[in-house]
Amino acid sequence: MRPKEETDMAATHHQESLLVVPEERLFSKFLRVVWEHRAWFQIPLDVMAWAMAAALVWLASGSSWNAGLSLAVLVAVTLHVGLGGILRLYGNRFNYGSFSEYGELVALTLVIGCVVVVMRPADAALAVLMVTAALVLMSGPRYLVRYLHQRTTRPTSAERVLIVGAGDAAESLVRQMLSDSTGPYLPVGLIDDDPRKRHLSIQGVRVRGTSENVAELVDCLNVAGVVIAIADSEPEFLTVCRERLRSSGCWLRTIPPLAELVNRRVDVSDIRDIKVEDLIGRSPIHTDMTEIRAQIAGKRVLVTGAGGSIGSELCRQLWSLNPESLVLLDRDETALHGVELALYGSALLTSPNTVLADIRDQHALERVFDEARPQIVFHAAALKHLPVLERFPQEAWKTNVHGTLNVLRAAEAVGVETFVNISTDKAASPTSELGRSKRVAERLVSGITNDSTGTYLSVRFGNVLGSRGSVLLSFQEQIRQGGPVTVTDPDVTRYFMTIPEACQLVLHAATIGQDGYVMVLDMGEPVKIVDIARNLVAMSNTPTEIVFTGLRAGEKLDEELFGDYEGSVVKIHEKISRVEAPELDATILPPTTASRHTIERFYADVCTDSRLKLASFPEVKAIGEARAA
């Protein structure tokens, strides 16, 4: 079709639409009134249905109308209205025109049919016909009114979208989209690769084809975008869809993974743009929350570092598990404000469960623990930025080592039942200040098990996507500024996991973890950092240069989850393994004011081959003896 013809047709269509608008508005108003008072409209319609059913049966039978037939109709109508009122058939007990309402209607008409048959056993066949006809005549108006209501409440100025996937998530989204007249999306078709669903229709939106012809369907149906309604889409599938739609000019969006949805259904507001996390190549994690909920529900829980990336997500998931209390502890008041707002919907910072404190302050921790009396503690507070800690190693010593020791002692003093220390993969065969400080923390946790009655363990995992200071945020900001995007080395790899996934596994490790051990999360396959950079550049549609700067001090080319000296690795869950962390006596720690040289000597002794006994290191013993003196 030529452009001029298209313009003329569009103008004609516009003029026609202007003519019918008043009629459409009047009809819509009428339907709105009918819908709002549908229960009262339905009563006379049902009465008329019984009368019409009796008249049809009378005409079909060829017999004369008699008093017995009139009595049967009167009884049927009386029973229907009376029992319908008792069963709240007209009291909004059921969704109008739904299968549940239809089931109630079938049961009610069967009861009435049995009564009529008992009254007139000689006319049993006619009674069955009357009941069947009445059921059909009562169902018709319900379906028609519901269908017209759904048609008039569909979005009028929304973007036309295709939905990939015809499962439960797609059904929920389609229903929500079609029931919101001011909504942003109008679904016009479904796409599914399952051949058994090729004739499926949801609310009148039918399956139009498979993902292979998504580009053709986009052009044919004139859609603005595509929504992938598969909660845990394979990264390869997302990449293929993105490539197929690249030349179409329409957007591609998806829904969050199941780990982020926790225990709720998907909502239209969950629809979001594709993130690089979706393309990272990780298999989805499915965690059974039943056992975790049983462990957390009704317990007093405390989280250190509650305002951080991991801490705040832990708090969100813990809050959904119904603890007796959840104490949020952090030294950053702004971070506390944010997590309190996310949990409670307000952030007055007046709750006794929102605590501003520094884990370096032992006396403050003792006071907080004594007041809160937590039964479960998640220790997420730490300094974690590797390059900064290489420059200021004594800060890592004060926070990651002595801060952890302060939290351990406060927990032990109040009889904490379960203590979970959040560690890092950099603690395995550590080469950096971050890794060494966290390795000492792991060993301190193991060391306290001799004197405590609870379960004390560490959970070790790699990088989390989207955290503050994450490489993703750095790359995105560099792209926004026009580049270049800086990557340390073309071959550098890292383990990645989303924050919700990591926190779910942390909770699971806390439930099944064993005293004194390090629980190591399965991080999947390592990912090349340069691949992440390239994906982000491609998604931005902005040509950006990628430059390589070389590895920084303390960095590894490839991270490890297990040190080669940690002994046997025991798998205790599909996604969780266990390794030993040799006990470390806290009394031999150099003080917080120790010199950098002293700290380095201590690290050299306790962070190398941990199979060796501390007693074989005279320097370490001397440090402990000096402190004791």
XYZ file of C-alpha atoms in Angstrom:
629
model
C 0.000 0.000 0.000
C 1.329 3.448 -0.937
C 1.862 6.105 1.760
C -0.902 8.389 0.363
C -3.450 5.559 0.390
C -2.451 4.695 3.969
C -2.906 8.352 4.976
C -6.353 8.568 3.319
C -7.492 5.358 4.993
C -6.235 6.542 8.369
C -8.125 9.861 7.943
C -11.321 8.049 6.951
C -10.984 5.714 9.920
C -10.445 8.715 12.203
C -13.601 10.428 10.910
C -15.627 7.249 11.371
C -14.294 6.868 14.895
C -15.359 10.429 15.719
C -18.907 9.610 14.599
C -19.225 6.521 16.780
C -17.566 7.884 19.886
C -20.802 9.289 21.440
C -22.605 5.989 20.821
C -19.666 4.023 22.238
C -19.583 6.230 25.316
C -23.319 5.823 25.867
C -23.037 2.049 25.490
C -20.058 1.967 27.848
C -21.961 3.936 30.472
C -24.912 1.563 30.155
C -22.626 -1.447 30.563
C -20.957 0.186 33.564
C -24.338 0.604 35.254
C -25.264 -3.004 34.450
C -21.912 -4.245 35.777
C -22.115 -2.257 39.008
C -25.643 -3.578 39.708
C -25.209 -6.957 38.024
C -26.553 -8.925 41.018
C -29.889 -7.088 40.985
C -30.154 -7.356 37.202
C -29.414 -11.080 37.366
C -32.309 -11.981 39.677
C -35.102 -11.008 37.209
C -33.043 -12.485 34.362
C -32.867 -15.841 36.189
C -36.611 -15.727 36.936
C -37.293 -15.057 33.250
C -34.941 -17.924 32.342
C -37.037 -20.427 34.326
C -40.255 -19.104 32.795
C -38.826 -19.245 29.273
C -37.445 -22.744 29.896
C -40.924 -23.954 30.963
C -42.515 -22.285 27.920
C -39.991 -23.896 25.557
C -40.572 -27.326 27.070
C -44.338 -26.824 26.839
C -44.087 -25.837 23.174
C -41.743 -28.717 22.392
C -43.952 -31.291 24.124
C -47.158 -30.228 22.377
C -49.165 -30.793 25.549
C -51.568 -28.296 27.077
C -50.467 -25.877 29.784
C -51.887 -26.883 33.148
C -51.861 -25.885 36.783
C -49.229 -28.515 37.591
C -46.741 -26.903 35.169
C -47.445 -23.474 36.640
C -46.824 -24.847 40.128
C -43.542 -26.439 38.998
C -42.316 -23.113 37.587
C -43.395 -21.276 40.753
C -41.579 -23.777 42.979
C -38.462 -23.663 40.788
C -38.337 -19.859 40.843
C -38.973 -19.687 44.592
C -36.303 -22.281 45.378
C -33.826 -20.662 43.008
C -34.188 -17.148 44.458
C -34.368 -18.425 48.044
C -31.445 -20.848 47.892
C -29.502 -18.419 45.706
C -29.861 -15.791 48.417
C -28.790 -18.230 51.147
C -25.769 -19.365 49.103
C -24.987 -15.713 48.243
C -25.198 -16.417 44.536
C -26.228 -12.768 44.158
C -23.970 -11.458 46.930
C -20.638 -11.195 45.071
C -19.444 -14.469 46.563
C -18.124 -15.496 43.171
C -16.482 -13.651 40.311
C -19.328 -12.857 37.930
C -19.498 -15.294 35.029
C -16.639 -17.409 36.429
C -16.411 -21.203 36.481
C -16.883 -21.179 40.250
C -20.185 -19.314 39.874
C -21.205 -21.622 37.049
C -20.487 -24.659 39.246
C -22.712 -23.239 41.990
C -25.422 -22.568 39.404
C -25.251 -26.167 38.120
C -25.532 -27.577 41.651
C -28.495 -25.324 42.445
C -30.424 -26.237 39.278
C -29.809 -29.948 39.897
C -31.330 -29.641 43.378
C -34.320 -27.787 41.942
C -34.637 -30.384 39.189
C -34.793 -33.190 41.753
C -37.555 -31.367 43.658
C -39.582 -30.855 40.464
C -39.181 -34.531 39.506
C -40.428 -35.584 42.955
C -43.421 -33.251 42.545
C -44.291 -34.514 39.045
C -42.744 -37.979 38.582
C -44.906 -38.588 35.542
C -43.281 -35.649 33.756
C -39.677 -36.449 34.774
C -38.387 -36.175 31.200
C -39.979 -32.752 30.764
C -38.556 -31.636 34.131
C -35.027 -32.592 33.027
C -35.478 -30.663 29.791
C -36.766 -27.622 31.696
C -33.813 -27.653 34.109
C -31.315 -27.985 31.242
C -32.920 -25.152 29.284
C -33.033 -22.936 32.385
C -29.326 -23.556 33.042
C -28.433 -22.541 29.492
C -30.634 -19.450 29.604
C -29.210 -18.351 32.974
C -25.595 -18.888 31.862
C -25.928 -16.953 28.610
C -26.545 -13.455 30.064
C -23.747 -13.941 32.600
C -21.244 -14.762 29.896
C -22.466 -11.971 27.626
C -22.324 -9.279 30.343
C -18.868 -10.387 31.457
C -17.591 -10.498 27.858
C -18.900 -6.994 27.079
C -17.469 -5.670 30.376
C -14.052 -7.059 29.521
C -14.212 -5.556 26.037
C -15.083 -2.088 27.326
C -12.458 -2.076 30.086
C -9.566 -2.899 27.775
C -6.844 -0.227 27.499
C -7.650 2.324 24.813
C -4.367 4.204 24.489
C -1.871 1.518 25.523
C 1.106 0.108 23.656
C 0.332 -3.023 21.668
C 2.509 -5.889 22.921
C 3.302 -9.493 22.168
C 3.798 -11.789 25.146
C 6.320 -14.614 24.893
C 5.235 -17.607 26.946
C 1.702 -18.852 27.488
C 2.030 -20.150 31.044
C 0.765 -18.991 34.426
C 2.796 -15.770 34.401
C 1.474 -14.834 30.950
C -2.111 -15.584 32.000
C -1.759 -13.368 35.068
C -0.277 -10.522 33.011
C -2.914 -10.763 30.271
C -5.759 -10.635 32.794
C -4.247 -7.615 34.535
C -3.520 -5.796 31.279
C -7.032 -6.310 29.915
C -8.767 -5.300 33.142
C -7.056 -1.904 33.423
C -8.507 0.610 30.987
C -5.708 3.082 31.779
C -2.932 0.474 31.724
C 0.244 0.866 29.655
C -0.027 -2.409 27.695
C -2.569 -4.006 25.361
C -1.736 -7.676 24.621
C -2.559 -8.600 21.045
C -0.940 -12.012 20.816
C 0.981 -14.766 22.564
C 4.080 -16.642 21.453
C 4.954 -20.111 22.705
C 7.243 -22.840 21.401
C 5.153 -25.644 22.908
C 3.196 -27.242 20.026
C 0.449 -28.260 22.479
C -0.369 -24.575 23.027
C -0.606 -23.481 19.400
C -4.416 -23.131 19.638
C -4.472 -21.710 23.184
C -6.345 -18.487 23.911
C -6.216 -16.461 27.150
C -8.981 -13.904 27.612
C -9.361 -13.795 23.854
C -5.640 -13.283 23.259
C -4.472 -16.284 21.277
C -1.136 -17.889 20.493
C 0.060 -16.471 17.183
C 3.218 -18.482 16.600
C 6.615 -19.442 17.995
C 9.700 -17.475 18.968
C 11.271 -18.260 15.604
C 8.838 -15.938 13.798
C 8.677 -13.228 16.470
C 10.101 -10.611 14.070
C 7.412 -11.334 11.448
C 4.648 -11.205 14.064
C 5.914 -7.864 15.348
C 5.500 -6.373 11.878
C 2.218 -8.138 11.163
C 0.515 -7.110 14.412
C 2.086 -3.643 14.551
C 3.288 -4.013 18.144
C 5.472 -1.588 20.082
C 7.252 -4.188 22.151
C 7.643 -7.763 23.320
C 7.316 -8.992 26.912
C 8.982 -12.280 27.832
C 6.688 -13.703 30.525
C 8.985 -16.540 31.581
C 10.296 -15.952 35.107
C 13.580 -17.837 34.666
C 14.344 -17.448 30.978
C 17.535 -19.031 29.742
C 20.124 -16.350 28.897
C 20.630 -17.881 25.468
C 16.902 -17.541 24.727
C 16.911 -13.862 25.737
C 19.953 -13.220 23.569
C 18.327 -14.897 20.561
C 15.101 -12.902 21.006
C 17.062 -9.675 21.297
C 18.962 -10.417 18.085
C 15.771 -11.304 16.190
C 14.151 -8.027 17.219
C 17.213 -5.843 16.660
C 16.093 -4.616 13.217
C 12.414 -4.221 14.160
C 12.887 -1.164 16.356
C 10.571 -2.487 19.091
C 11.597 -2.879 22.715
C 12.140 -6.151 24.578
C 11.235 -6.526 28.256
C 10.913 -9.349 30.744
C 9.766 -10.188 34.274
C 11.981 -10.792 37.321
C 13.284 -14.278 38.192
C 11.388 -16.350 40.711
C 13.997 -15.545 43.380
C 12.905 -11.897 43.299
C 9.200 -12.651 43.319
C 9.552 -14.683 46.566
C 5.939 -15.706 47.391
C 3.764 -13.527 45.208
C 2.367 -13.532 41.707
C 3.870 -11.519 38.909
C 2.445 -8.031 38.433
C 2.336 -5.711 35.419
C 4.560 -3.317 37.370
C 7.235 -6.056 37.459
C 7.763 -5.794 33.698
C 11.213 -4.283 33.151
C 13.921 -3.867 30.546
C 16.392 -6.671 29.940
C 19.368 -6.395 32.293
C 22.847 -7.735 31.770
C 22.188 -10.005 34.764
C 19.606 -11.774 32.606
C 22.266 -12.466 29.969
C 25.001 -13.607 32.347
C 24.595 -17.302 31.634
C 23.600 -18.549 35.108
C 21.054 -21.322 35.562
C 18.136 -20.232 37.781
C 18.119 -21.184 41.454
C 14.964 -22.602 43.004
C 14.960 -22.741 46.797
C 12.305 -24.431 48.892
C 11.409 -21.776 51.453
C 9.359 -24.130 53.674
C 12.296 -25.303 55.785
C 13.775 -21.808 55.889
C 10.464 -20.314 57.024
C 10.211 -22.876 59.822
C 13.688 -21.856 60.992
C 13.034 -18.081 60.936
C 9.347 -17.669 61.822
C 8.789 -16.476 65.363
C 12.500 -15.932 66.050
C 14.365 -12.752 67.020
C 16.762 -11.944 64.168
C 19.542 -9.353 63.901
C 21.378 -8.323 60.731
C 24.614 -6.325 60.791
C 25.337 -4.249 57.706
C 21.579 -4.138 57.157
C 21.826 -1.159 54.822
C 24.265 -2.772 52.395
C 23.469 -4.614 49.172
C 23.453 -8.083 50.735
C 22.218 -6.944 54.154
C 19.185 -5.069 52.822
C 18.093 -7.968 50.603
C 18.563 -10.371 53.506
C 16.308 -8.124 55.589
C 13.676 -8.061 52.838
C 13.602 -11.850 52.577
C 13.762 -12.355 56.346
C 10.869 -9.940 56.882
C 8.681 -12.025 54.552
C 9.358 -15.098 56.752
C 7.564 -13.595 59.780
C 10.271 -13.330 62.441
C 9.238 -12.169 65.914
C 11.543 -9.183 65.478
C 14.110 -8.039 62.933
C 16.844 -5.716 64.179
C 18.561 -3.658 61.445
C 22.076 -2.620 62.487
C 24.311 -0.381 60.395
C 26.658 2.562 60.835
C 25.206 4.340 57.771
C 22.064 6.292 58.716
C 21.123 6.903 55.079
C 21.303 3.181 54.333
C 19.135 2.436 57.373
C 16.610 4.972 56.136
C 16.443 3.176 52.780
C 15.999 -0.339 54.141
C 13.413 0.772 56.712
C 11.437 2.476 53.946
C 11.600 -0.672 51.805
C 10.389 -2.914 54.625
C 7.802 -0.820 56.423
C 6.749 1.761 53.844
C 7.891 4.538 56.174
C 11.285 5.663 57.393
C 10.902 7.702 60.548
C 13.952 5.919 62.026
C 12.199 5.807 65.405
C 11.768 2.030 65.621
C 13.764 0.332 68.398
C 14.656 -2.310 65.795
C 16.556 0.218 63.661
C 19.976 0.608 65.277
C 22.782 2.989 64.342
C 26.013 1.385 65.554
C 29.517 0.503 64.370
C 30.747 -3.065 64.737
C 34.126 -1.630 65.730
C 32.491 -0.406 68.948
C 32.400 -3.444 71.207
C 30.526 -1.724 74.042
C 27.786 -0.489 71.676
C 27.340 -3.999 70.290
C 27.106 -5.504 73.763
C 24.381 -3.016 74.644
C 22.420 -3.688 71.440
C 22.646 -7.478 71.775
C 21.694 -7.335 75.438
C 18.541 -5.350 74.607
C 17.525 -7.272 71.459
C 18.500 -10.782 72.676
C 18.661 -12.121 69.104
C 18.389 -15.846 68.457
C 19.700 -15.656 64.881
C 22.414 -13.283 63.627
C 23.476 -12.586 60.052
C 26.793 -10.747 60.031
C 26.951 -8.901 56.690
C 28.820 -5.775 57.822
C 32.266 -5.514 56.205
C 34.572 -3.407 54.083
C 34.627 -5.067 50.661
C 36.260 -2.859 48.020
C 39.528 -4.552 47.166
C 41.544 -1.611 45.696
C 40.675 0.691 48.610
C 41.643 -1.909 51.199
C 44.978 -2.437 49.424
C 45.672 1.225 50.147
C 44.242 1.196 53.671
C 44.825 -2.353 54.974
C 44.470 -1.407 58.634
C 40.844 -0.409 58.010
C 40.141 -3.962 56.826
C 41.876 -5.218 59.970
C 39.738 -3.056 62.250
C 36.396 -3.828 60.581
C 36.613 -7.249 58.944
C 38.710 -8.886 61.675
C 38.155 -7.078 64.977
C 34.648 -5.965 64.023
C 33.712 -9.598 63.362
C 35.289 -10.604 66.668
C 33.197 -7.961 68.469
C 30.004 -9.293 66.899
C 30.981 -12.883 67.764
C 31.611 -12.027 71.406
C 28.339 -10.091 71.701
C 26.456 -13.007 70.133
C 28.103 -15.552 72.409
C 27.285 -13.455 75.499
C 23.517 -13.600 74.863
C 23.415 -17.225 73.702
C 22.682 -16.758 70.006
C 21.384 -20.010 68.494
C 22.588 -19.492 64.898
C 25.351 -17.154 63.711
C 26.016 -16.725 59.988
C 29.105 -14.838 58.830
C 28.930 -13.550 55.245
C 32.296 -14.215 53.587
C 33.744 -13.909 50.069
C 35.451 -16.097 47.497
C 38.506 -13.887 47.943
C 39.047 -15.674 51.270
C 40.010 -18.813 49.330
C 43.808 -18.782 48.811
C 43.777 -15.041 49.599
C 46.149 -12.651 47.835
C 44.554 -9.341 48.854
C 43.906 -7.437 52.077
C 40.199 -8.086 51.602
C 40.721 -11.821 51.150
C 43.131 -12.182 54.067
C 40.912 -10.227 56.485
C 37.865 -12.295 55.529
C 39.854 -15.533 55.829
C 40.804 -14.609 59.390
C 37.130 -13.821 60.049
C 36.140 -17.317 58.820
C 38.664 -18.876 61.194
C 37.503 -16.729 64.109
C 33.954 -17.992 63.555
C 35.218 -21.577 63.680
C 37.326 -20.797 66.739
C 34.401 -19.650 68.848
C 32.541 -22.948 68.448
C 34.471 -24.546 71.325
C 32.966 -22.157 73.877
C 29.514 -21.411 72.401
C 26.316 -23.431 72.568
C 24.897 -22.260 69.218
C 25.745 -23.001 65.582
C 28.394 -20.668 64.167
C 29.258 -20.869 60.474
C 30.407 -18.832 57.480
C 28.897 -18.609 53.993
C 31.291 -17.912 51.128
C 30.298 -16.735 47.645
C 31.573 -14.587 44.799
C 30.526 -11.279 43.252
C 26.897 -10.203 43.330
C 25.388 -8.371 40.406
C 24.042 -4.886 40.984
C 25.594 -4.270 44.385
C 26.967 -0.877 45.300
C 30.363 -0.552 43.636
C 29.562 -3.444 41.293
C 31.406 -3.634 37.983
C 28.006 -3.353 36.269
C 27.324 0.063 37.729
C 30.837 1.208 36.866
C 30.481 0.079 33.257
C 27.035 1.667 32.919
C 28.319 4.996 34.186
C 31.321 4.854 31.854
C 29.011 4.166 28.909
C 26.743 7.041 29.970
C 29.740 9.377 29.972
C 30.758 8.237 26.490
C 33.522 5.815 27.480
C 35.909 4.271 27.451
C 34.856 1.185 29.403
C 37.845 -0.029 31.422
C 38.483 -3.758 31.924
C 41.574 -4.972 33.760
C 42.426 -7.883 31.443
C 40.777 -9.536 28.413
C 40.969 -12.932 30.132
C 39.912 -11.976 33.665
C 36.919 -13.970 34.938
C 34.703 -13.724 37.985
C 31.883 -15.684 39.570
C 28.567 -13.849 39.589
C 25.223 -14.318 41.286
C 22.233 -12.040 41.693
C 21.673 -10.567 45.141
C 18.277 -12.302 45.712
C 19.740 -15.668 44.672
C 22.724 -15.248 46.990
C 20.502 -14.281 49.923
C 18.153 -17.214 49.394
C 21.100 -19.607 49.486
C 22.535 -17.832 52.525
C 19.230 -18.438 54.313
C 19.272 -22.065 53.208
C 22.880 -22.484 54.360
C 21.886 -21.031 57.731
C 19.188 -23.690 57.970
C 21.265 -26.744 57.029
C 24.764 -25.464 57.826
C 27.058 -27.231 60.270
C 28.856 -25.743 63.234
C 32.347 -24.420 62.582
C 32.368 -24.946 58.814
C 32.408 -22.689 55.783
C 29.410 -23.159 53.478
C 30.376 -22.388 49.880
C 27.619 -21.470 47.429
C 27.582 -22.885 43.908
C 28.267 -19.840 41.732
C 27.886 -21.584 38.390
C 30.500 -21.000 35.724
C 32.873 -18.014 35.864
C 32.091 -15.214 33.433
C 34.521 -13.104 31.425
C 34.327 -9.489 32.526
C 34.918 -8.319 28.964
C 31.779 -10.211 27.857
C 29.732 -8.272 30.416
C 31.206 -5.024 29.101
C 30.356 -5.963 25.514
C 26.772 -6.881 26.455
C 26.268 -3.563 28.206
C 27.660 -1.654 25.242
C 25.376 -3.584 22.871
C 22.318 -2.925 25.062
C 23.086 0.799 25.214
C 23.112 1.128 21.402
C 26.011 3.536 21.901
C 29.366 2.703 20.297
C 31.824 2.712 23.210
C 35.480 1.775 23.278
C 36.694 -0.952 25.678
C 40.257 -0.546 26.977
C 42.353 -2.889 29.138
C 44.184 -1.418 32.123
C 45.956 -4.423 33.662
C 45.326 -6.264 36.919
C 45.554 -4.203 40.112
C 47.527 -5.098 43.226
C 46.016 -8.093 45.011
C 43.767 -9.092 42.089
C 43.666 -12.557 40.567
C 43.052 -13.390 36.935
C 40.583 -16.085 38.026
C 38.863 -16.312 41.403
C 38.611 -19.520 43.425
C 35.833 -20.789 45.657
C 38.003 -23.330 47.443
C 41.609 -23.018 48.614
C 43.893 -25.862 47.542
C 44.748 -26.423 51.232
C 41.181 -26.634 52.552
C 40.914 -30.406 52.413
C 37.915 -32.322 51.183
C 34.880 -30.524 49.762
C 31.625 -32.077 50.952
C 28.419 -31.310 49.046
C 25.529 -30.985 51.514
C 22.986 -29.510 49.086
C 22.566 -29.170 45.329
C 23.928 -25.611 45.510
C 25.928 -25.655 48.765
C 29.241 -27.343 49.671
C 31.146 -27.482 52.947
C 34.829 -26.992 53.715
C 36.727 -26.813 56.957
C 38.005 -23.586 58.467
C 40.684 -24.334 61.083
C 39.952 -22.770 64.438
C 41.752 -19.557 65.339
C 42.275 -18.506 68.931
C 41.109 -14.890 69.230
C 43.551 -14.196 72.053
C 46.517 -14.243 69.672
C 45.118 -11.490 67.422
C 47.278 -8.361 67.253
C 45.314 -5.354 68.575
C 43.372 -2.931 66.362
C 46.261 -0.462 66.690
C 48.874 -2.947 65.421
C 51.286 -1.734 62.785
C 50.918 -2.712 59.168
C 54.079 -4.807 59.426
C 52.694 -6.764 62.393
C 49.404 -7.380 60.615
C 51.217 -8.574 57.484
C 53.294 -11.045 59.530
C 50.144 -12.338 61.185
C 48.400 -12.779 57.823
C 51.427 -14.595 56.450
C 51.217 -17.077 59.294
C 47.490 -17.783 59.446
C 46.349 -17.304 55.839
C 48.743 -19.685 54.101
C 48.575 -23.463 54.510
C 45.999 -23.729 57.278
C 46.752 -27.409 57.824
C 49.789 -26.296 59.814
C 49.242 -25.640 63.497
C 49.508 -22.178 64.933
C 51.790 -23.546 67.620
C 54.506 -23.933 64.977
C 54.651 -20.172 64.432
C 56.759 -18.572 67.182
C 56.083 -15.051 65.902
C 52.331 -15.473 66.272
C 52.742 -16.981 69.727
C 54.961 -14.106 70.736
C 52.327 -11.610 69.649
C 49.726 -13.404 71.757
C 52.016 -13.604 74.766
C 52.817 -9.912 74.496
C 49.066 -9.070 74.475
C 48.467 -11.355 77.457
C 51.209 -9.632 79.388
